[in-house]
Structures are given as C-alpha cells and as structure tokens.
PDB file of C-alpha atoms and ligand atoms in Angstrom:
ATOM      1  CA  UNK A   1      16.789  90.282  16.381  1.00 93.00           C
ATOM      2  CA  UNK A   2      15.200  88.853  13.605  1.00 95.00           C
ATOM      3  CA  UNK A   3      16.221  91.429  10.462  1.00 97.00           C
ATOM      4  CA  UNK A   4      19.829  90.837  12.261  1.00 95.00           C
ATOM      5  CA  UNK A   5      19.700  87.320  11.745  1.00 96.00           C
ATOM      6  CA  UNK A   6      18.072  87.405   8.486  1.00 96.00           C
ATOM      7  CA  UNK A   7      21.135  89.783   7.689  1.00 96.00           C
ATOM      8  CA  UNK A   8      23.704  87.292   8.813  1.00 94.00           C
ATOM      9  CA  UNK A   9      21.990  84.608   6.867  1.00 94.00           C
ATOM     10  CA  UNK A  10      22.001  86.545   3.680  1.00 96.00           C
ATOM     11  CA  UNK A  11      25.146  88.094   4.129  1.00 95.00           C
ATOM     12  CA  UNK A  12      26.625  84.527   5.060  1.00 95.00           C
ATOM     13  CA  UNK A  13      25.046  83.051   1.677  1.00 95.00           C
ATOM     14  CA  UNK A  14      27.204  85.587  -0.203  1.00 97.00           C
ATOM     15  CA  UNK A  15      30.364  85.956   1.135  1.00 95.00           C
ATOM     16  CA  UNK A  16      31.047  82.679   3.379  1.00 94.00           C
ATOM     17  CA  UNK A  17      30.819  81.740   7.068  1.00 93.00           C
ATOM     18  CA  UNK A  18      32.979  84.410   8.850  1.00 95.00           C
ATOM     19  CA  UNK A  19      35.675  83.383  11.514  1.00 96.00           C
ATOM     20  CA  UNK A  20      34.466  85.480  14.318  1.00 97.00           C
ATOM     21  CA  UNK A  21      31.105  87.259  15.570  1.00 97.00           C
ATOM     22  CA  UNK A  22      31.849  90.815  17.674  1.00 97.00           C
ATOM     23  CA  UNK A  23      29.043  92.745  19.333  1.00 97.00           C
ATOM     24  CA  UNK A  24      29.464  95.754  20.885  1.00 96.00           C
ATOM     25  CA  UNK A  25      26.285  96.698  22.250  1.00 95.00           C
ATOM     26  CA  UNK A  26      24.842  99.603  24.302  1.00 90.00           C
ATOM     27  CA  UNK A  27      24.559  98.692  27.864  1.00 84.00           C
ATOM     28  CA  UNK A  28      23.822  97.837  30.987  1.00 90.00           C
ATOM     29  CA  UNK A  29      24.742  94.385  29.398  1.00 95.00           C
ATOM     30  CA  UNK A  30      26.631  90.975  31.085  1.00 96.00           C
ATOM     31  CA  UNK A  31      30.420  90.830  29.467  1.00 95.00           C
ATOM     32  CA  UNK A  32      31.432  88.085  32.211  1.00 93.00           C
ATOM     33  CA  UNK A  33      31.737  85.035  30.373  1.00 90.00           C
ATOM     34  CA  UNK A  34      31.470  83.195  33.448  1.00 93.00           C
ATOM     35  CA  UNK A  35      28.033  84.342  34.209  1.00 93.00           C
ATOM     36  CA  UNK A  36      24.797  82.884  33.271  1.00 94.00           C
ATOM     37  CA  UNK A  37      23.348  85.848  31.852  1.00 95.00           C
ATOM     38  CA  UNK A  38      26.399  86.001  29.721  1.00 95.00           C
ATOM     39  CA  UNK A  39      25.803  88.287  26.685  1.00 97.00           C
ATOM     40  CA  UNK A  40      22.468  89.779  27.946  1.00 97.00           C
ATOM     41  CA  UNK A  41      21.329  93.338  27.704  1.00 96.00           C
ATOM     42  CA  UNK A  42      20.547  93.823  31.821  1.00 93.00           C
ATOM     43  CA  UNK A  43      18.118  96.186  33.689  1.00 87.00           C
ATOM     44  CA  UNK A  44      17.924  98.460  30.924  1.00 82.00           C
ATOM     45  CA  UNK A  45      15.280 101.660  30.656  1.00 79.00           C
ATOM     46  CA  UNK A  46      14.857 100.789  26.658  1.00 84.00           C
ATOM     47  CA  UNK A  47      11.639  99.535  25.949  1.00 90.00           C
ATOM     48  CA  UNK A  48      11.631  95.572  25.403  1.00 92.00           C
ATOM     49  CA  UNK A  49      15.562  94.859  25.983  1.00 93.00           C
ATOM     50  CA  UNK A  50      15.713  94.432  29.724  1.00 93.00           C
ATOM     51  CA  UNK A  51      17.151  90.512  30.316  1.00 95.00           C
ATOM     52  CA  UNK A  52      17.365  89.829  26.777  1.00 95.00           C
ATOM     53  CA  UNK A  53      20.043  87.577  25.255  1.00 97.00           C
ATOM     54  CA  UNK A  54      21.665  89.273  22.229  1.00 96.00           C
ATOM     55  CA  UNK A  55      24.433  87.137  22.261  1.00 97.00           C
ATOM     56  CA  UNK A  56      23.609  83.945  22.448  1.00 96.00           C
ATOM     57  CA  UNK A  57      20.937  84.051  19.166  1.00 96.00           C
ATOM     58  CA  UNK A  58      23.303  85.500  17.005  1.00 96.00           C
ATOM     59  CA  UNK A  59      26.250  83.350  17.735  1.00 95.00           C
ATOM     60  CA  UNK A  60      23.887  80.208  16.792  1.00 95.00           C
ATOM     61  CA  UNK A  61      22.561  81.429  14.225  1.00 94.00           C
ATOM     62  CA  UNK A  62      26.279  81.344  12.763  1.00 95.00           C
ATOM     63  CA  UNK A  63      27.106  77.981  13.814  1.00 94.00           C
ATOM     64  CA  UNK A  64      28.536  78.787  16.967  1.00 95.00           C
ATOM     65  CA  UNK A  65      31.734  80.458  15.943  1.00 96.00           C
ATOM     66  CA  UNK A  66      33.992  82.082  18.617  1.00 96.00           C
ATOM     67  CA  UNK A  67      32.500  85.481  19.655  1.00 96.00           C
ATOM     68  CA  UNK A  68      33.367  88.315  21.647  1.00 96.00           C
ATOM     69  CA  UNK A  69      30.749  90.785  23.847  1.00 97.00           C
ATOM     70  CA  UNK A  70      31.908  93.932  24.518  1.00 96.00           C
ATOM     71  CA  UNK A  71      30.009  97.761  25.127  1.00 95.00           C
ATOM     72  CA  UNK A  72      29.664 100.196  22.594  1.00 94.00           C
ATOM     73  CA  UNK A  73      32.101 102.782  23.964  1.00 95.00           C
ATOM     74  CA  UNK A  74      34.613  99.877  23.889  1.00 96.00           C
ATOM     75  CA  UNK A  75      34.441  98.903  21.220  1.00 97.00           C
ATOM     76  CA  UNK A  76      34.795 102.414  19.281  1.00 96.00           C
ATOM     77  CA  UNK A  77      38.346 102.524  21.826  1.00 97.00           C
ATOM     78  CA  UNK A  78      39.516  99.547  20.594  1.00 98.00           C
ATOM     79  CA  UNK A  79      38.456 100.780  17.001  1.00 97.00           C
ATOM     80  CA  UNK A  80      40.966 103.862  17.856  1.00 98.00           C
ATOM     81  CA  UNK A  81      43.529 102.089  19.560  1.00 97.00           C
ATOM     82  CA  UNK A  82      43.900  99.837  17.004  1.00 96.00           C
ATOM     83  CA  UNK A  83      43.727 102.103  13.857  1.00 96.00           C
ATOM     84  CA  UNK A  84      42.884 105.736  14.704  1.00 97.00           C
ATOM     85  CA  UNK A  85      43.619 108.332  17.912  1.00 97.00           C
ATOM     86  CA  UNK A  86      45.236 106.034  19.808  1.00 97.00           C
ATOM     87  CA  UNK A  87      47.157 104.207  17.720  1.00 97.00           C
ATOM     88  CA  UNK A  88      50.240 102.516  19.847  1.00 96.00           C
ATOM     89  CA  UNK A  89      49.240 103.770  22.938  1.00 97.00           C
ATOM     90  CA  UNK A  90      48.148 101.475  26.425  1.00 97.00           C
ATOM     91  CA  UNK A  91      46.668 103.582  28.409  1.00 97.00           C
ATOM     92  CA  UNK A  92      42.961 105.624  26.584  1.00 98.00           C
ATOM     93  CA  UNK A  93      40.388 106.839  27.737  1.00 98.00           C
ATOM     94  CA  UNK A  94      37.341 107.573  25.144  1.00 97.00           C
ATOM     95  CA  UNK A  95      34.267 109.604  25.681  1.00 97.00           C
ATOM     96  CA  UNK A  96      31.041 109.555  23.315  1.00 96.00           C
ATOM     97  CA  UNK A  97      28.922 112.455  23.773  1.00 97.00           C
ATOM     98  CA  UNK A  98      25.960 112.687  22.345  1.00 94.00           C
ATOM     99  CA  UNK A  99      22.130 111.521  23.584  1.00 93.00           C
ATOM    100  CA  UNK A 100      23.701 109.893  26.770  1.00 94.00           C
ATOM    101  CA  UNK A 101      27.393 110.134  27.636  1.00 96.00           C
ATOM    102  CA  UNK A 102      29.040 106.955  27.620  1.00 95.00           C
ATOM    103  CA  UNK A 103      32.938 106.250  28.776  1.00 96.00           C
ATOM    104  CA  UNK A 104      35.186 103.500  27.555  1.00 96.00           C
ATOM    105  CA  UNK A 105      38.644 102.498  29.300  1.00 97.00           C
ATOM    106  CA  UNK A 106      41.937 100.942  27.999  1.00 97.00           C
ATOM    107  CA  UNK A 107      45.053 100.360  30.602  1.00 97.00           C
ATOM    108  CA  UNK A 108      47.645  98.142  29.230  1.00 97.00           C
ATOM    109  CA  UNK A 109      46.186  97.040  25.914  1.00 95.00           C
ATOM    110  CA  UNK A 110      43.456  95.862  27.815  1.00 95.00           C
ATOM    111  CA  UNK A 111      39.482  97.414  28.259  1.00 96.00           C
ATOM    112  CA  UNK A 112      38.709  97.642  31.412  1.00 95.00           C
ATOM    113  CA  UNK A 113      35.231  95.828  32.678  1.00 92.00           C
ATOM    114  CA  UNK A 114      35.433  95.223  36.572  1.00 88.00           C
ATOM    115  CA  UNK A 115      32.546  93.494  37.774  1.00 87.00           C
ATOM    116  CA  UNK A 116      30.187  94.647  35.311  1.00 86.00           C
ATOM    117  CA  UNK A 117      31.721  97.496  32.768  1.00 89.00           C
ATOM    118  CA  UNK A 118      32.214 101.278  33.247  1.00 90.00           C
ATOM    119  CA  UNK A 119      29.169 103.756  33.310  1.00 92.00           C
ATOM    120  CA  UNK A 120      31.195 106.884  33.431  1.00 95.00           C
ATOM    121  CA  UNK A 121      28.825 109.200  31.662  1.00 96.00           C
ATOM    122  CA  UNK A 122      26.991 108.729  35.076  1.00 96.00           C
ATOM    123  CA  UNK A 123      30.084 109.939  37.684  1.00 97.00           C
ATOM    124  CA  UNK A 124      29.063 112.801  39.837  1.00 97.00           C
ATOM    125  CA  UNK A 125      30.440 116.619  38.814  1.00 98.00           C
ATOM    126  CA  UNK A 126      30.612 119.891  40.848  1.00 98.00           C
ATOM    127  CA  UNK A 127      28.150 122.017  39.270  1.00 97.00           C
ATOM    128  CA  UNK A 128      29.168 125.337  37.567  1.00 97.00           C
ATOM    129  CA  UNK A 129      28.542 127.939  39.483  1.00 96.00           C
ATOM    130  CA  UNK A 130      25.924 129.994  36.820  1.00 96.00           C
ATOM    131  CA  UNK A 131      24.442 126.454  35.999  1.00 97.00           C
ATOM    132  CA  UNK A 132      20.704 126.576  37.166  1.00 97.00           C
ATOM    133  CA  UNK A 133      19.277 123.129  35.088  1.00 98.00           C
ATOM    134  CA  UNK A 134      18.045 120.815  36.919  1.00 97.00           C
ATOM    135  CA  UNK A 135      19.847 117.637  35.144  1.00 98.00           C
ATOM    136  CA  UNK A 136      18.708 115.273  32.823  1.00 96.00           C
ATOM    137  CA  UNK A 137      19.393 111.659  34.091  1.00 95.00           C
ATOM    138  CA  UNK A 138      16.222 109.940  34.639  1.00 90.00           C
ATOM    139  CA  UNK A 139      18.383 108.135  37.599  1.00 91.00           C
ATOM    140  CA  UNK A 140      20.861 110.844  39.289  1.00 95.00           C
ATOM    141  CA  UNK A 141      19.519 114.570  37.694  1.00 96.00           C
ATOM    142  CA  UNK A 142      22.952 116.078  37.648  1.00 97.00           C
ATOM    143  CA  UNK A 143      25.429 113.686  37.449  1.00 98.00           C
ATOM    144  CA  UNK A 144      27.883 114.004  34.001  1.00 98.00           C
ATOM    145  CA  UNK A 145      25.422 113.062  31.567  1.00 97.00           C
ATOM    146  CA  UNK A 146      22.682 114.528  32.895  1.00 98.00           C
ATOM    147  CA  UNK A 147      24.507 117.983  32.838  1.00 98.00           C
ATOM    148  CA  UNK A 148      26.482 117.687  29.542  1.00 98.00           C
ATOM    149  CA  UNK A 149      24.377 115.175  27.226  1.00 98.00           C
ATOM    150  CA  UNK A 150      22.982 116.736  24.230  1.00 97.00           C
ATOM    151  CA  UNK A 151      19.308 116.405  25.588  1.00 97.00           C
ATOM    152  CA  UNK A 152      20.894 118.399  28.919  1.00 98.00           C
ATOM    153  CA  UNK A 153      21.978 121.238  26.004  1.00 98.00           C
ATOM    154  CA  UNK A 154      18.404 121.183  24.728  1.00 98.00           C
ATOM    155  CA  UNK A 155      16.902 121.404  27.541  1.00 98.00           C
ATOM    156  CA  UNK A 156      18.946 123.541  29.603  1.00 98.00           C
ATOM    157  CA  UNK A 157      19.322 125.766  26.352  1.00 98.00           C
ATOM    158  CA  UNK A 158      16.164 125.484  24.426  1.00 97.00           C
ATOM    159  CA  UNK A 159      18.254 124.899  21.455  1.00 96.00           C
ATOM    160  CA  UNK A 160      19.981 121.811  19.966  1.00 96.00           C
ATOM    161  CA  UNK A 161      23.968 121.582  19.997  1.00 95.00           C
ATOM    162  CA  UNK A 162      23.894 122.626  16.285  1.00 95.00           C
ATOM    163  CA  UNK A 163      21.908 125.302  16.737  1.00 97.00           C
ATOM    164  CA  UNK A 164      23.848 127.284  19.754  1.00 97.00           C
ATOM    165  CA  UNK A 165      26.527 129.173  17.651  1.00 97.00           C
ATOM    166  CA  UNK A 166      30.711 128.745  18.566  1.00 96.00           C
ATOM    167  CA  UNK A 167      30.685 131.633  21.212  1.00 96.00           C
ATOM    168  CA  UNK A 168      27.365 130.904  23.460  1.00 97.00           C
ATOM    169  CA  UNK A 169      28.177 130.216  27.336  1.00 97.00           C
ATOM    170  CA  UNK A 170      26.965 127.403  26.829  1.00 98.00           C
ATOM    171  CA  UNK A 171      29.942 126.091  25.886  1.00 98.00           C
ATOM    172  CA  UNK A 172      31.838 127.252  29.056  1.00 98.00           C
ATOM    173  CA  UNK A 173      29.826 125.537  30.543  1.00 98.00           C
ATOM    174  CA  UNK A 174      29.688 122.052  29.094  1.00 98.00           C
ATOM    175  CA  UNK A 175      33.384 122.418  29.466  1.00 98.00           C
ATOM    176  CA  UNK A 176      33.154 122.477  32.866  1.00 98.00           C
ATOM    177  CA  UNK A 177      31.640 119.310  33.157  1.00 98.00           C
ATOM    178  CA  UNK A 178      33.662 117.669  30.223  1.00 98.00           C
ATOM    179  CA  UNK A 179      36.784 118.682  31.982  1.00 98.00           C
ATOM    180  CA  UNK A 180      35.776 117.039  35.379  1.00 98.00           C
ATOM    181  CA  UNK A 181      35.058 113.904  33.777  1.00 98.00           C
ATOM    182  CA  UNK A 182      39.120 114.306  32.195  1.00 97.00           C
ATOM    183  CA  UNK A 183      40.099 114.918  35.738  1.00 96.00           C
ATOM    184  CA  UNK A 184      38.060 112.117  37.510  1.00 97.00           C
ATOM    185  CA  UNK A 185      39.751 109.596  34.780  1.00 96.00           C
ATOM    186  CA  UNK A 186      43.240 111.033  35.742  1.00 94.00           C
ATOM    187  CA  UNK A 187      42.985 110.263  39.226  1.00 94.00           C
ATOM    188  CA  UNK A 188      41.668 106.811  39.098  1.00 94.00           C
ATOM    189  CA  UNK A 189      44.080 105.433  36.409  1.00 93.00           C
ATOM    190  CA  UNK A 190      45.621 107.858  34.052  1.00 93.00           C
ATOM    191  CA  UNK A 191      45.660 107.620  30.376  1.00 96.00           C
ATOM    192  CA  UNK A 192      48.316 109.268  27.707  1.00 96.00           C
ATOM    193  CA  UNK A 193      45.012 110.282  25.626  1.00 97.00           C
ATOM    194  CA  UNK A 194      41.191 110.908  25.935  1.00 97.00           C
ATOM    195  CA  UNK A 195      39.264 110.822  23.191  1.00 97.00           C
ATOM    196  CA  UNK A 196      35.983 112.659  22.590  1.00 96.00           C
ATOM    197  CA  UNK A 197      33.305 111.411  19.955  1.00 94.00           C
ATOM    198  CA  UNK A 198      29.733 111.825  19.443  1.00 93.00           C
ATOM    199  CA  UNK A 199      27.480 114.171  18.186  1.00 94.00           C
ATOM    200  CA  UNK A 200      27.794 117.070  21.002  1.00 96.00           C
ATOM    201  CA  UNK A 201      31.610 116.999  20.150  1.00 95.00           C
ATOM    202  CA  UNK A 202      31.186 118.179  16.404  1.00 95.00           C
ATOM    203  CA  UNK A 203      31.795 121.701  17.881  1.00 96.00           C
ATOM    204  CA  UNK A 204      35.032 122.030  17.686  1.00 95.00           C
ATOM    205  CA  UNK A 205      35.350 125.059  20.054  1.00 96.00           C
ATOM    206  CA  UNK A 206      34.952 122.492  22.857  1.00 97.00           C
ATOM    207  CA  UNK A 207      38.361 121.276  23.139  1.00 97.00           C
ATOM    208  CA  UNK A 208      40.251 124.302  23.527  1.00 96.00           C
ATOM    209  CA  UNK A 209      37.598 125.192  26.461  1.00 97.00           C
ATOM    210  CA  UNK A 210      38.498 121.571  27.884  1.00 97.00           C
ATOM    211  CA  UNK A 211      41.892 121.519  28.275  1.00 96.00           C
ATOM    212  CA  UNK A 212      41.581 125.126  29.352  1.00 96.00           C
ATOM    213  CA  UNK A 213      38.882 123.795  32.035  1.00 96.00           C
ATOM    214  CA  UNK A 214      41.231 120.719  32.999  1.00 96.00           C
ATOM    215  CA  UNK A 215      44.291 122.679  33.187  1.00 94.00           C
ATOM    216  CA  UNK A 216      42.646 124.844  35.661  1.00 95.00           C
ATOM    217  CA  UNK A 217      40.804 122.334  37.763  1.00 94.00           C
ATOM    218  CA  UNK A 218      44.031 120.053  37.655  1.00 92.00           C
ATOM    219  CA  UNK A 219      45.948 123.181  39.295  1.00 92.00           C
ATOM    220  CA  UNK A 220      49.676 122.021  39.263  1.00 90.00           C
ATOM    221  CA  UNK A 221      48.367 118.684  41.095  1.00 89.00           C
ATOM    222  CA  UNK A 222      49.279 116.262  38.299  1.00 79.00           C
ATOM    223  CA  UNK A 223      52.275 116.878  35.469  1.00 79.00           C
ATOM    224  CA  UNK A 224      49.834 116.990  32.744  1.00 80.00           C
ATOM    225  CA  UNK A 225      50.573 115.845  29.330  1.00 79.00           C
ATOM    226  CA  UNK A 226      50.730 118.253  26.322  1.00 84.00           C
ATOM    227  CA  UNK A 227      47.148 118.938  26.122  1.00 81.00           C
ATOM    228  CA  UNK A 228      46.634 119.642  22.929  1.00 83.00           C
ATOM    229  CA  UNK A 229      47.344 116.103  21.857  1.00 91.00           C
ATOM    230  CA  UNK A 230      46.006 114.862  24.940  1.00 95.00           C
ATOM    231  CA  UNK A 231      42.095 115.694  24.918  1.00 97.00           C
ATOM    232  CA  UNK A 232      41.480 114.994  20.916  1.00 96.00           C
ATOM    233  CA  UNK A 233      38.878 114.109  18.555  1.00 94.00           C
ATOM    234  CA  UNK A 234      38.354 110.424  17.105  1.00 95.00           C
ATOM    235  CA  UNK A 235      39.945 109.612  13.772  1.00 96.00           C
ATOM    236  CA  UNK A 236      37.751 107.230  12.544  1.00 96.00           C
ATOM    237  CA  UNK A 237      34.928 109.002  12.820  1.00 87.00           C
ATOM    238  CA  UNK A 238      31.160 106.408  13.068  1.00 82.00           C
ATOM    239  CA  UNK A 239      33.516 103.601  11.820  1.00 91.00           C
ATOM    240  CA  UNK A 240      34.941 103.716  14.738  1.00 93.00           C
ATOM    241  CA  UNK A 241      32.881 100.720  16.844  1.00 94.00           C
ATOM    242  CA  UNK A 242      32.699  98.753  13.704  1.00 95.00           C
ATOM    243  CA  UNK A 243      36.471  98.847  13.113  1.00 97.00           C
ATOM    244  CA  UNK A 244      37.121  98.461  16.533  1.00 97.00           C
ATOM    245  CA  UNK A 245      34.380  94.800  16.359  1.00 97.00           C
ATOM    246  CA  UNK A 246      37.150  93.590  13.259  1.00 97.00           C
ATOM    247  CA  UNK A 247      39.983  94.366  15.269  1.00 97.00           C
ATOM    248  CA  UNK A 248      38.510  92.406  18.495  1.00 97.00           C
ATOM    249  CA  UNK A 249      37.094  89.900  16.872  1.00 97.00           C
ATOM    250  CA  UNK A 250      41.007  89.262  15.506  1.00 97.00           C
ATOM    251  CA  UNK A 251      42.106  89.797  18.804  1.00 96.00           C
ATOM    252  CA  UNK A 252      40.148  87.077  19.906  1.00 96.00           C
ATOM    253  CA  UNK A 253      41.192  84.345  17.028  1.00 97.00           C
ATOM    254  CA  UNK A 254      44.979  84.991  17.725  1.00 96.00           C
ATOM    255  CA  UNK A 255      44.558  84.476  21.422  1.00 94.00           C
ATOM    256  CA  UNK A 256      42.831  81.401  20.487  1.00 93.00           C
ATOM    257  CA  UNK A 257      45.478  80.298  18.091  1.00 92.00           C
ATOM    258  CA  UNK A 258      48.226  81.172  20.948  1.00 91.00           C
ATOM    259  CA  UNK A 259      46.385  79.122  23.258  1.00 89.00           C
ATOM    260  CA  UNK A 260      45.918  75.867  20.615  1.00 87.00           C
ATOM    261  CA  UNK A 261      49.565  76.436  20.203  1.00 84.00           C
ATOM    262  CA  UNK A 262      50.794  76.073  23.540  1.00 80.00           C
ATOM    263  CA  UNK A 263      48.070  73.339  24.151  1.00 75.00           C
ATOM    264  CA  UNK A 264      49.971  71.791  21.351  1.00 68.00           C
ATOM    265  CA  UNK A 265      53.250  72.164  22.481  1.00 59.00           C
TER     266      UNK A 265
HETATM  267 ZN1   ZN B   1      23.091 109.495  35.660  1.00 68.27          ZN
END
C-alpha cells in the first residue's frame, strides 16, 4: 500500500491530479457503497489482506477524488466491452483462467454484483467421466476451478499448461468443465458472448473443444448463437483490466456530470 501510494504521489507530481481513481481488485472484496466495509478486501486466504481497506487509503491519498471499486474480472469485461471482444454488446460474460478461475458478468451495460459480486470460478461441475483428480480448491475440491485452474492441470497432469502439447486429453477434458461453466451462465442469464482470458487459455485448441463440449451438453435445449463468435478470446490482451479501470472511471464522471446536470436543472 505504501509503493502504491508513493506511485500516485510521484506520478501525480508529474502529470497532474487525475479526475478519477478505479480499482479493480482481486476479491472477496466489499463493492456496496452503502456498506461500512466499503472498498475492503474481505475474508480472503492471501496472507495479510483479510479486512483490509484498499480503497479508502488510496482515494485520500489523492485528495478524495470520485472513485470507483470494482473486481478484477470486471473490470477486464468492462475493458472488452468498452474497446475489445465485446464491443457494442449488453449482455458478456468473461472468464479468466489461469491460477484460480475467476468470472465477470455484464447484462444491460451493467456488471452484475448482487449482494456481494460473482465467484463463478467456484460453481459446481459434473465431473468427466475418465477424470480421477481429486480437485484443487482449498474450499470445495472439485468445483470449476478446482478442476480446470492451471494448478488443477499441474497437478492432475504433472505438467504445466505450456508444457502438455495441442493433442493431450487433457484438453478434452478441461473442456468439459469450461463448457459447463458456458452452460451454467446460459441458463441463469444469457449473454451474446463469453470471453475467455488468462494464462490456461493461450492454447488455442481449447475453443474449438468448448463449443464442441457446449454444443453437446446444451443438446437442442437452447437456440445457441453462432459459436464460433460466441465463446472467443479477449482482444486486449493484459490491458484488458487497466483499459477497462479508464473506461469506468469515465463512466463514473459522466454519470456524475448527468446527475449535477439534472440537479441543476
Ligand atoms: Zn472452489
């Protein structure tokens, strides 16, 4: 917290106050503004963030400009919706798959929180049939991230995601449980496209065996879009969250403005 705010100080001193302060932060954290733990990391696992305030430092330490507090996975959405995969589409879903699995949600412009913010790298899947591995979650064993994170892969595999060449099974079967999470999206509020990012997703022979996987799974239940330009890769690559920060934090000064303006009026 301290080389951050040292950064903001120094990076202030050069180029000016800024307007806005976005954080998109890795979770469990508090995005209710109305809450008192507001912009806290929550009952995390990591070492020495549980109950902190990452918010709240930061903001002051730039004179208190208008902020936003979003997750991670959000953010890099946004990113994409505003810019990238998902450009002029309402309704995304985005996936990052890489040491965890985490799952970001857009339906009508809007990211979805609920009462806290979705944790869909931890949704329950059917197992594949030939899939022996215990799981990886420290909390569930085999829910999606345990099965399909890259640790899962290393473990399950004794070999890293780069290392397991284009035709191993085990791509079969992390399409399995990729797929599953597609479907599980579907039926609770469907998007026109789901993105998937992250390290585990640089092999590209994984989206063919997805929409193969959800095709088969979604078995004439649900008209399914075009696939191929349904289950994609990001555009924008690891600028995704930090585009996607800009683009809220602009979000955020226009709503403001609106609101001055009608206050006005
Ligand atoms: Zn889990």
């Amino acid at each position: 917290m301290a080389g951050l705010i040292r950064f903001f100080s120094e990076a202030t001193n050069v180029h000016g106050q800024p307007d806005a302060l976005t954080v998109g932060t890795f979770g469990p954290a508090d995005l209710d503004p109305d809450s008192e733990s507001y912009g806290h990391i929550t009952a995390t696992p990591k070492a020495g963030w549980a109950q902190t305030d990452l918010l709240g430092p930061l903001r002051k330490a730039l004179g208190g400009i208008p902020a936003v507090f979003e997750t991670d996975v959000n953010a890099a959405l946004f990113g994409e919706a505003s810019s990238g995969a998902a450009k002029g589409l309402k309704h995304t879903a985005y996936f990052t798959v890489g040491t965890g699995i985490g799952g970001g949600l857009m339906i009508g412009g809007d990211l979805v929180h609920g009462s806290g913010h979705p944790e869909m790298g931890h949704m329950r899947v059917s197992r594949h049939p030939d899939d022996k591995f215990e799981g990886a979650c420290s909390f569930h064993k085999d829910c999606l991230e345990g099965m399909a994170c890259g640790p899962a892969l290393e473990k399950r595999w004794g070999k890293s995601a780069e290392e397991l060449p284009a035709d191993h099974p085990a791509w079969e079967i992390e399409a399995h449980y990729l797929a599953q999470a597609c479907l599980n999206v579907l039926m609770i509020a469907p998007p026109e496209r789901i993105i998937f990012g992250g390290g585990v997703m640089h092999q590209e022979q994984l989206f063919p065996l997805i929409r193969k996987k959800l095709s088969e799974l979604s078995n004439g239940y649900l008209p399914l879009p075009e696939l191929d330009g349904f289950v994609v890769s990001p555009e924008l690559g690891d600028d995704a969250g930090l585009l996607g920060c800009v683009a809220l934090g602009r979000q955020l000064l226009r709503d403001q403005e609106r609101i001055g303006q009608t206050k006005g009026s």
